[in-house]
Amino acid sequence: MKKIYDTASSALDGVLQDGMLIAAGGFGLCGIPELLLQAIKDAGTKDLTFASNNAGVDDFGIGILLQTRQVKKMISSYVGENAEFMRQYLSGELELEFNPQGTLAERMRAGGCGIPGFYTKTGVGTVIAEGKEHKDFDGETYILERGIFADLSIVKAWKADETGNLVFRKTARNFNPPAAMCGKVCVAEVEEIVPLGSLDPDTIHLPGIYVHRLVQGTHEKRIEQRTVRQKETA
Amino acid sequence: MPWDRNQMAARAAEELEDGMYVNLGIGIPTLVANYVGDKDITLQSENGMLGMGPFPLEGEEDADLINAGKQTITELRRTSYFDSATSFGMIRGGKIAAAILGAMEVAENGDLANWMIPGKLVKGMGGAMDLVAGVGRVIVVMDHTNKHGESKLLKECTLPLTGQGVVDRIITNLGVLDVVEGGLKIVETAEGVTEAELRDATEATIV
């Protein structure tokens, strides 16, 4: 059985260290480990590097750790929604490594699968390729990208059983499985921990082998861009 | 008369064929979904979904269901969900037939620039570099000229590239051009736009 913790703070007890590399799940504000991010803020851990597709918004997601200057570097594909991020980046307080979104996802997946590097066409001929090994296969040029091996993974799922088997919901799955796979320790926050046997084994999205600690909590699940259509009147 | 945004989107929709899996970018490309008609098209959203539906009705928004532009959307009966590594696996692996996206500049050799203006706010490339490197066909939809009236179809891109030699077809407010050996080839002009007018508005070599 996995260790189930009462709070996000206790779930991180003993695994946080200044200067560590954390892989975080989520896309925009969808499926982000919001409780664990708040707990890292409360813990005051510093000089963190985050591998995360986005950097949250000013007052939610990774944004709350930017406000407290706990982040040293971001490895991300898109950071457009965060004014404080831009301020810190432009003033040189924050390092930024842009990765194409698919390259970032594959770097995490590869790390989790014990693959230290892989070749991809993505970014050939762009600034992304500068300084990277180029190699031709069957007449096409590829660049070498490295797997990410994170010190800690923090992810958010919909349901877990007590062995850490995870089920995600709709597009909140996104980066969570690859982020979970690439960490030495993975802490998952979920909306519900269900009894053993109540998840259909054929529908497990991420096997519990990747998940070391669990915490159940209530999530705000903020919507970034609420868009609706009008009811068609016949 | 040059085409307006909706006419450009409608023209781009003509590029799509029954059975295609397609990724639409933000802006005018998003409007293409309104013009697919009866064609059997499955839209991919690179944050982990095939079979993207329309925006939800008010009150039916779901925080767990968004598109790559972070907008709330809905699912269809054909919808499937998957993680980001799988999503870009299908993109990189050439399973997506076409991507329709906007651009700042396109060069006559098919180079594309649409993610960064040096010295200005840099937001990131998101999934654009992966898409243009991986999908079967890259169709750019954009205005023919910028707000200063200068051609966006250039001999060489001046901005940092999103991809090298990746563009297949360009649909602008003035017409449709293909990237071919030696430059761009005019496929058609918008109704009421002459070939001479299109040539005048284009810096790139037209063959």
Coordinates of C-alpha atoms in Angstrom, one line a residue:
Chain A
M1 CA 0.0 0.0 0.0
K2 CA 1.1 3.5 -0.7
K3 CA 1.5 6.0 2.1
I4 CA -1.6 8.1 2.2
Y5 CA -1.2 11.5 3.8
D6 CA -3.7 13.8 5.4
T7 CA -2.4 17.0 3.9
A8 CA -0.4 18.2 0.9
S9 CA 2.2 19.6 3.3
S10 CA 2.7 16.3 5.1
A11 CA 2.8 14.4 1.8
L12 CA 5.9 16.5 0.9
D13 CA 7.6 16.0 4.3
G14 CA 11.2 15.0 3.8
V15 CA 11.3 15.2 0.0
L16 CA 11.8 19.0 -0.5
Q17 CA 15.3 20.4 -0.9
D18 CA 16.5 23.8 -2.0
G19 CA 17.8 23.8 -5.6
M20 CA 15.9 20.6 -6.7
L21 CA 14.3 19.8 -10.1
I22 CA 10.6 19.3 -9.9
A23 CA 8.5 18.0 -12.8
A24 CA 4.9 19.2 -12.5
G25 CA 1.8 18.1 -14.4
G26 CA -0.9 20.3 -15.8
F27 CA -1.7 22.4 -19.0
G28 CA -2.5 26.0 -18.3
L29 CA -4.5 25.8 -15.0
C30 CA -6.1 22.5 -16.1
G31 CA -5.0 19.4 -14.1
I32 CA -2.3 21.3 -12.0
P33 CA -1.3 20.0 -8.6
E34 CA -2.6 23.1 -6.9
L35 CA -2.5 21.7 -3.3
L36 CA 1.1 20.5 -3.6
L37 CA 2.2 23.9 -5.1
Q38 CA 0.6 25.7 -2.2
A39 CA 2.4 23.3 0.2
I40 CA 5.7 24.1 -1.5
K41 CA 5.0 27.7 -1.0
D42 CA 4.3 27.2 2.7
A43 CA 7.5 25.1 3.0
G44 CA 9.5 28.0 1.6
T45 CA 11.8 25.7 -0.5
K46 CA 14.0 27.9 -2.7
D47 CA 16.0 27.9 -5.9
L48 CA 13.7 25.5 -7.5
T49 CA 13.8 24.4 -11.2
F50 CA 10.4 23.5 -12.6
A51 CA 9.8 21.4 -15.7
S52 CA 6.3 22.4 -16.4
N53 CA 4.5 23.2 -19.6
N54 CA 3.3 26.6 -18.2
A55 CA 4.0 28.8 -15.3
G56 CA 0.5 29.4 -14.0
V57 CA -1.0 32.8 -13.7
D58 CA 0.0 35.5 -11.2
D59 CA -2.0 34.2 -8.3
F60 CA -2.5 30.5 -9.1
G61 CA -0.4 27.5 -10.0
I62 CA 3.3 28.0 -10.2
G63 CA 2.6 31.7 -10.2
I64 CA 2.3 31.7 -6.4
L65 CA 5.9 30.4 -6.1
L66 CA 7.1 33.2 -8.5
Q67 CA 5.6 35.8 -6.2
T68 CA 7.7 34.4 -3.3
R69 CA 10.8 34.1 -5.5
Q70 CA 11.1 30.4 -4.8
V71 CA 11.7 29.6 -8.5
K72 CA 15.2 29.9 -10.1
K73 CA 14.5 28.4 -13.5
M74 CA 11.5 27.3 -15.6
I75 CA 11.7 24.6 -18.4
S76 CA 8.4 25.4 -20.3
S77 CA 6.9 25.7 -23.7
Y78 CA 4.5 28.6 -23.1
V79 CA 4.5 31.3 -20.4
G80 CA 2.3 33.9 -21.8
E81 CA -0.3 34.3 -19.1
N82 CA 1.9 35.5 -16.2
A83 CA 2.9 39.1 -15.8
E84 CA 5.1 38.5 -12.8
F85 CA 6.9 35.8 -14.7
M86 CA 7.7 38.3 -17.5
R87 CA 8.9 40.9 -15.0
Q88 CA 11.3 38.5 -13.3
Y89 CA 12.5 37.1 -16.6
L90 CA 13.1 40.4 -18.3
S91 CA 15.0 41.7 -15.2
G92 CA 17.2 38.6 -15.2
E93 CA 16.0 37.2 -11.9
L94 CA 14.5 34.1 -13.5
E95 CA 16.1 31.7 -16.0
L96 CA 13.9 30.3 -18.8
E97 CA 14.6 27.3 -21.0
F98 CA 12.0 27.1 -23.8
N99 CA 11.2 23.6 -25.0
P100 CA 8.8 22.8 -27.8
Q101 CA 5.7 21.3 -26.1
G102 CA 6.1 17.8 -27.6
T103 CA 9.8 17.8 -26.9
L104 CA 9.1 18.6 -23.2
A105 CA 6.5 15.9 -22.9
E106 CA 8.8 13.3 -24.6
R107 CA 11.8 14.4 -22.4
M108 CA 9.7 13.6 -19.3
R109 CA 8.4 10.3 -20.8
A110 CA 11.9 9.3 -21.8
G111 CA 13.3 10.1 -18.4
G112 CA 10.7 7.9 -16.8
C113 CA 11.5 5.1 -19.2
G114 CA 15.3 5.2 -18.6
I115 CA 16.0 6.8 -21.9
P116 CA 18.7 9.5 -21.6
G117 CA 18.3 11.0 -25.0
F118 CA 16.3 10.8 -28.2
Y119 CA 16.4 12.3 -31.7
T120 CA 13.6 14.5 -33.0
K121 CA 12.9 16.6 -36.1
T122 CA 11.2 19.2 -33.9
G123 CA 13.2 22.5 -33.9
V124 CA 15.7 21.6 -36.6
G125 CA 16.8 24.9 -38.2
T126 CA 15.6 27.0 -35.3
V127 CA 17.2 28.5 -32.1
I128 CA 16.1 25.3 -30.3
A129 CA 18.7 23.3 -32.3
E130 CA 21.6 25.5 -31.4
G131 CA 24.4 23.6 -29.6
K132 CA 22.6 20.3 -29.9
E133 CA 23.9 17.2 -31.7
H134 CA 22.5 16.8 -35.3
K135 CA 22.2 13.4 -36.9
D136 CA 20.8 12.3 -40.2
F137 CA 18.6 9.2 -40.5
D138 CA 17.3 8.1 -43.9
G139 CA 18.1 11.5 -45.4
E140 CA 16.4 13.6 -42.7
T141 CA 18.1 15.7 -40.0
Y142 CA 17.2 15.3 -36.4
I143 CA 18.5 16.8 -33.1
L144 CA 19.4 15.1 -29.9
E145 CA 17.2 16.0 -26.9
R146 CA 17.8 14.7 -23.4
G147 CA 15.5 12.8 -21.1
I148 CA 14.5 14.6 -17.9
F149 CA 15.2 12.9 -14.6
A150 CA 13.5 14.9 -11.9
D151 CA 14.2 14.8 -8.2
L152 CA 10.5 15.1 -7.5
S153 CA 7.2 14.8 -9.5
I154 CA 4.0 16.5 -8.4
V155 CA 0.9 15.6 -10.2
K156 CA -2.9 15.8 -10.0
A157 CA -5.4 13.0 -10.8
W158 CA -9.1 12.5 -10.5
K159 CA -9.1 9.2 -8.6
A160 CA -6.6 6.9 -7.0
D161 CA -6.9 3.6 -5.3
E162 CA -4.7 2.8 -2.2
T163 CA -1.9 1.4 -4.3
G164 CA -1.5 4.6 -6.3
N165 CA -3.2 3.5 -9.5
L166 CA -4.4 6.8 -11.0
V167 CA -7.3 7.8 -13.2
F168 CA -7.4 11.2 -14.8
R169 CA -10.4 13.1 -16.2
K170 CA -10.8 14.5 -19.7
T171 CA -8.0 17.0 -20.7
A172 CA -6.8 17.3 -17.2
R173 CA -4.6 14.2 -17.9
N174 CA -2.2 16.2 -20.2
F175 CA 1.4 16.4 -18.7
N176 CA 0.5 14.5 -15.5
P177 CA 1.5 10.9 -16.6
P178 CA 4.8 11.8 -18.2
A179 CA 5.6 14.2 -15.3
A180 CA 4.8 11.5 -12.8
M181 CA 7.0 9.0 -14.6
C182 CA 10.2 11.0 -14.6
G183 CA 10.6 11.7 -10.9
K184 CA 12.6 9.8 -8.3
V185 CA 9.7 10.4 -6.0
C186 CA 6.2 11.1 -7.2
V187 CA 3.5 12.7 -5.0
A188 CA 0.0 12.7 -6.4
E189 CA -2.9 14.8 -5.2
V190 CA -6.4 13.4 -6.1
E191 CA -10.0 14.4 -5.8
E192 CA -10.9 11.0 -4.4
I193 CA -9.1 7.9 -3.0
V194 CA -11.4 5.0 -3.7
P195 CA -11.2 1.5 -2.1
L196 CA -9.1 -1.2 -3.7
G197 CA -10.9 -3.1 -6.3
S198 CA -13.3 -0.2 -7.3
L199 CA -11.2 0.9 -10.3
D200 CA -11.5 -1.2 -13.4
P201 CA -7.9 -2.5 -14.0
D202 CA -8.5 -2.0 -17.7
T203 CA -9.1 1.7 -17.3
I204 CA -6.1 2.7 -15.1
H205 CA -4.3 5.5 -16.9
L206 CA -1.1 5.5 -14.8
P207 CA -0.1 2.3 -12.8
G208 CA 0.7 2.9 -9.1
I209 CA 4.3 1.8 -9.7
Y210 CA 5.0 5.4 -10.6
V211 CA 3.3 6.9 -7.5
H212 CA 4.9 6.9 -4.1
R213 CA 2.7 9.2 -2.0
L214 CA -1.0 10.2 -2.1
V215 CA -3.1 13.0 -0.7
Q216 CA -6.8 13.6 -1.2
G217 CA -8.1 17.1 -1.2
T218 CA -10.6 19.7 -2.4
H219 CA -9.6 21.5 -5.6
E220 CA -10.5 24.9 -6.8
K221 CA -10.0 23.9 -10.5
R222 CA -9.9 27.4 -11.8
I223 CA -11.0 28.0 -15.4
E224 CA -8.6 30.2 -17.4
Q225 CA -10.7 31.1 -20.4
R226 CA -14.4 30.6 -19.9
T227 CA -15.9 30.4 -23.4
V228 CA -19.6 29.5 -24.1
R229 CA -22.0 29.4 -27.0
Q230 CA -25.6 30.6 -27.1
K231 CA -28.4 28.1 -27.0
E232 CA -29.6 27.7 -30.6
T233 CA -33.2 29.0 -30.8
A234 CA -35.0 27.0 -33.4
Chain B
M1 CA -12.4 42.5 -52.9
P2 CA -9.9 40.6 -50.7
W3 CA -11.3 37.9 -48.6
D4 CA -12.3 38.7 -45.0
R5 CA -11.4 36.4 -42.0
N6 CA -14.4 34.2 -42.5
Q7 CA -13.8 33.8 -46.2
M8 CA -10.2 32.9 -45.6
A9 CA -11.4 30.3 -43.1
A10 CA -14.0 29.0 -45.5
R11 CA -11.3 28.7 -48.2
A12 CA -9.0 26.8 -45.8
A13 CA -11.8 24.4 -45.0
E14 CA -11.8 23.4 -48.7
E15 CA -8.4 21.9 -48.0
L16 CA -9.9 19.3 -45.7
E17 CA -11.1 15.9 -46.9
D18 CA -13.2 13.2 -45.4
G19 CA -11.5 11.1 -42.7
M20 CA -8.8 13.6 -41.9
Y21 CA -7.4 14.2 -38.4
V22 CA -6.6 18.0 -38.2
N23 CA -5.0 20.4 -35.8
L24 CA -6.3 24.0 -36.0
G25 CA -4.2 26.9 -34.5
I26 CA -5.5 29.9 -32.7
G27 CA -7.1 32.9 -34.5
I28 CA -8.5 32.6 -38.0
P29 CA -7.6 28.8 -38.1
T30 CA -10.1 28.2 -35.3
L31 CA -12.8 29.6 -37.5
V32 CA -12.2 26.8 -40.1
A33 CA -14.2 24.5 -37.9
N34 CA -17.3 26.5 -38.8
Y35 CA -16.9 25.7 -42.5
V36 CA -16.2 21.9 -42.6
G37 CA -19.9 21.2 -43.4
D38 CA -20.8 17.5 -43.8
K39 CA -17.1 16.4 -44.1
D40 CA -16.0 13.8 -41.6
I41 CA -13.2 15.7 -39.9
T42 CA -11.7 14.9 -36.4
L43 CA -10.1 17.9 -34.7
Q44 CA -7.1 17.3 -32.5
S45 CA -6.3 19.5 -29.5
E46 CA -2.7 19.0 -28.6
N47 CA -3.3 19.2 -24.9
G48 CA -4.7 15.6 -25.2
M49 CA -7.9 15.2 -27.2
L50 CA -9.2 13.9 -30.5
G51 CA -12.7 14.8 -31.4
M52 CA -13.0 18.4 -30.1
G53 CA -16.5 19.7 -29.9
P54 CA -17.9 23.3 -29.8
F55 CA -17.9 25.7 -26.8
P56 CA -20.2 24.6 -24.0
L57 CA -23.6 26.1 -23.3
E58 CA -23.5 28.6 -20.4
G59 CA -23.5 26.7 -17.1
E60 CA -22.0 23.5 -18.7
E61 CA -18.4 24.6 -18.6
D62 CA -16.0 21.9 -17.2
A63 CA -12.6 23.0 -15.8
D64 CA -11.2 19.6 -16.9
L65 CA -12.2 20.1 -20.5
I66 CA -10.2 22.8 -22.4
N67 CA -8.5 23.2 -25.8
A68 CA -4.9 24.2 -26.4
G69 CA -6.0 27.9 -26.2
K70 CA -7.2 27.1 -22.7
Q71 CA -10.8 27.8 -23.7
T72 CA -13.6 25.6 -22.3
I73 CA -14.9 23.2 -24.9
T74 CA -17.1 20.1 -25.2
E75 CA -16.6 16.4 -26.2
L76 CA -18.3 14.5 -29.0
R77 CA -19.4 10.9 -29.3
R78 CA -16.1 10.1 -31.1
T79 CA -13.9 11.9 -28.5
S80 CA -10.8 10.2 -27.0
Y81 CA -8.4 11.6 -24.4
F82 CA -4.7 10.9 -23.9
D83 CA -1.6 12.4 -22.2
S84 CA 0.7 15.0 -23.7
A85 CA 3.5 12.6 -24.7
T86 CA 1.0 10.5 -26.6
S87 CA -0.5 13.6 -28.2
F88 CA 2.8 14.7 -29.6
G89 CA 3.7 11.2 -30.5
M90 CA 0.8 11.2 -33.0
I91 CA 1.9 14.7 -34.1
R92 CA 5.6 13.8 -34.5
G93 CA 4.7 10.5 -35.9
G94 CA 2.9 12.0 -38.9
K95 CA -0.6 10.7 -37.9
I96 CA -2.2 14.1 -38.1
A97 CA -3.0 14.8 -41.8
A98 CA -2.8 18.6 -41.6
A99 CA -2.2 21.6 -39.4
I100 CA -3.8 25.0 -40.2
L101 CA -2.1 27.8 -38.5
G102 CA -1.4 31.5 -38.5
A103 CA 2.0 33.1 -39.2
M104 CA 4.0 36.3 -38.9
E105 CA 6.2 35.5 -41.9
V106 CA 6.5 32.8 -44.5
A107 CA 9.5 32.5 -46.8
E108 CA 9.5 31.3 -50.4
N109 CA 11.3 28.1 -49.4
G110 CA 8.6 27.3 -46.9
D111 CA 10.3 28.6 -43.8
L112 CA 7.8 29.7 -41.1
A113 CA 8.1 32.3 -38.4
N114 CA 5.2 32.6 -36.0
W115 CA 6.4 32.4 -32.4
M116 CA 8.8 35.2 -31.5
I117 CA 9.6 38.8 -32.1
P118 CA 13.0 39.6 -30.6
G119 CA 12.9 42.4 -28.1
K120 CA 9.2 42.0 -27.5
L121 CA 7.4 39.9 -25.0
V122 CA 8.3 36.3 -25.6
K123 CA 5.6 33.8 -24.7
G124 CA 7.0 30.6 -26.1
M125 CA 6.4 28.3 -29.0
G126 CA 3.9 26.0 -27.3
G127 CA 3.3 23.1 -29.7
A128 CA 3.9 25.0 -32.9
M129 CA 7.4 23.6 -33.6
D130 CA 6.3 20.1 -33.1
L131 CA 3.3 20.5 -35.3
V132 CA 5.1 22.0 -38.3
A133 CA 7.8 19.3 -38.0
G134 CA 5.5 16.4 -37.7
V135 CA 2.1 16.8 -39.5
G136 CA 1.4 15.7 -43.1
R137 CA 0.6 19.1 -44.5
V138 CA 1.1 22.6 -43.1
I139 CA -1.4 25.2 -44.3
V140 CA -0.8 28.8 -43.3
V141 CA -3.7 31.2 -43.1
M142 CA -2.7 34.9 -42.6
D143 CA -3.1 38.4 -44.0
H144 CA -1.0 39.0 -47.1
T145 CA 0.6 42.1 -45.7
N146 CA 1.3 43.4 -42.1
K147 CA -0.2 46.5 -40.6
H148 CA 2.5 48.7 -42.4
G149 CA 1.4 47.3 -45.7
E150 CA 4.6 45.2 -46.1
S151 CA 4.5 41.7 -47.6
K152 CA 4.5 38.8 -45.1
L153 CA 5.5 36.4 -47.9
L154 CA 9.2 37.0 -48.1
K155 CA 12.4 35.9 -49.8
E156 CA 13.8 35.0 -46.4
C157 CA 12.2 35.2 -42.9
T158 CA 13.6 38.0 -40.7
L159 CA 12.1 36.6 -37.5
P160 CA 13.3 33.5 -35.6
L161 CA 12.0 30.4 -37.3
T162 CA 9.3 28.0 -36.1
G163 CA 10.3 25.5 -38.7
Q164 CA 12.6 25.2 -41.8
G165 CA 11.0 24.5 -45.2
V166 CA 7.8 23.3 -43.5
V167 CA 4.9 25.2 -45.2
D168 CA 3.0 23.6 -48.1
R169 CA 0.2 26.1 -48.8
I170 CA -0.5 29.7 -47.9
I171 CA -4.0 31.2 -47.8
T172 CA -4.1 34.9 -47.5
N173 CA -6.8 37.6 -48.0
L174 CA -5.5 38.0 -51.6
G175 CA -5.4 34.4 -52.7
V176 CA -3.8 30.9 -52.4
L177 CA -0.1 30.1 -53.0
D178 CA 1.9 26.9 -52.9
V179 CA 5.5 26.5 -51.9
V180 CA 7.2 24.9 -54.9
E181 CA 10.7 24.5 -56.3
G182 CA 12.2 28.0 -56.8
G183 CA 9.5 30.0 -55.0
L184 CA 5.7 30.4 -54.6
K185 CA 3.2 29.5 -57.2
I186 CA -0.2 31.2 -57.4
V187 CA -3.0 28.7 -57.1
E188 CA -5.9 31.1 -57.2
T189 CA -6.7 34.7 -56.4
A190 CA -9.6 36.0 -54.2
E191 CA -12.6 37.1 -56.3
G192 CA -11.9 40.6 -57.6
V193 CA -8.2 40.4 -56.9
T194 CA -6.0 40.4 -60.0
E195 CA -2.8 38.3 -60.3
A196 CA -0.9 41.6 -60.8
E197 CA -2.3 43.0 -57.5
L198 CA -1.2 39.8 -55.7
R199 CA 2.2 39.9 -57.3
D200 CA 2.6 43.6 -56.3
A201 CA 1.8 42.8 -52.6
T202 CA 4.4 39.9 -52.5
E203 CA 8.1 40.1 -51.9
A204 CA 8.7 36.4 -52.3
T205 CA 9.6 35.1 -55.8
I206 CA 6.6 34.0 -57.7
V207 CA 7.2 31.2 -60.2

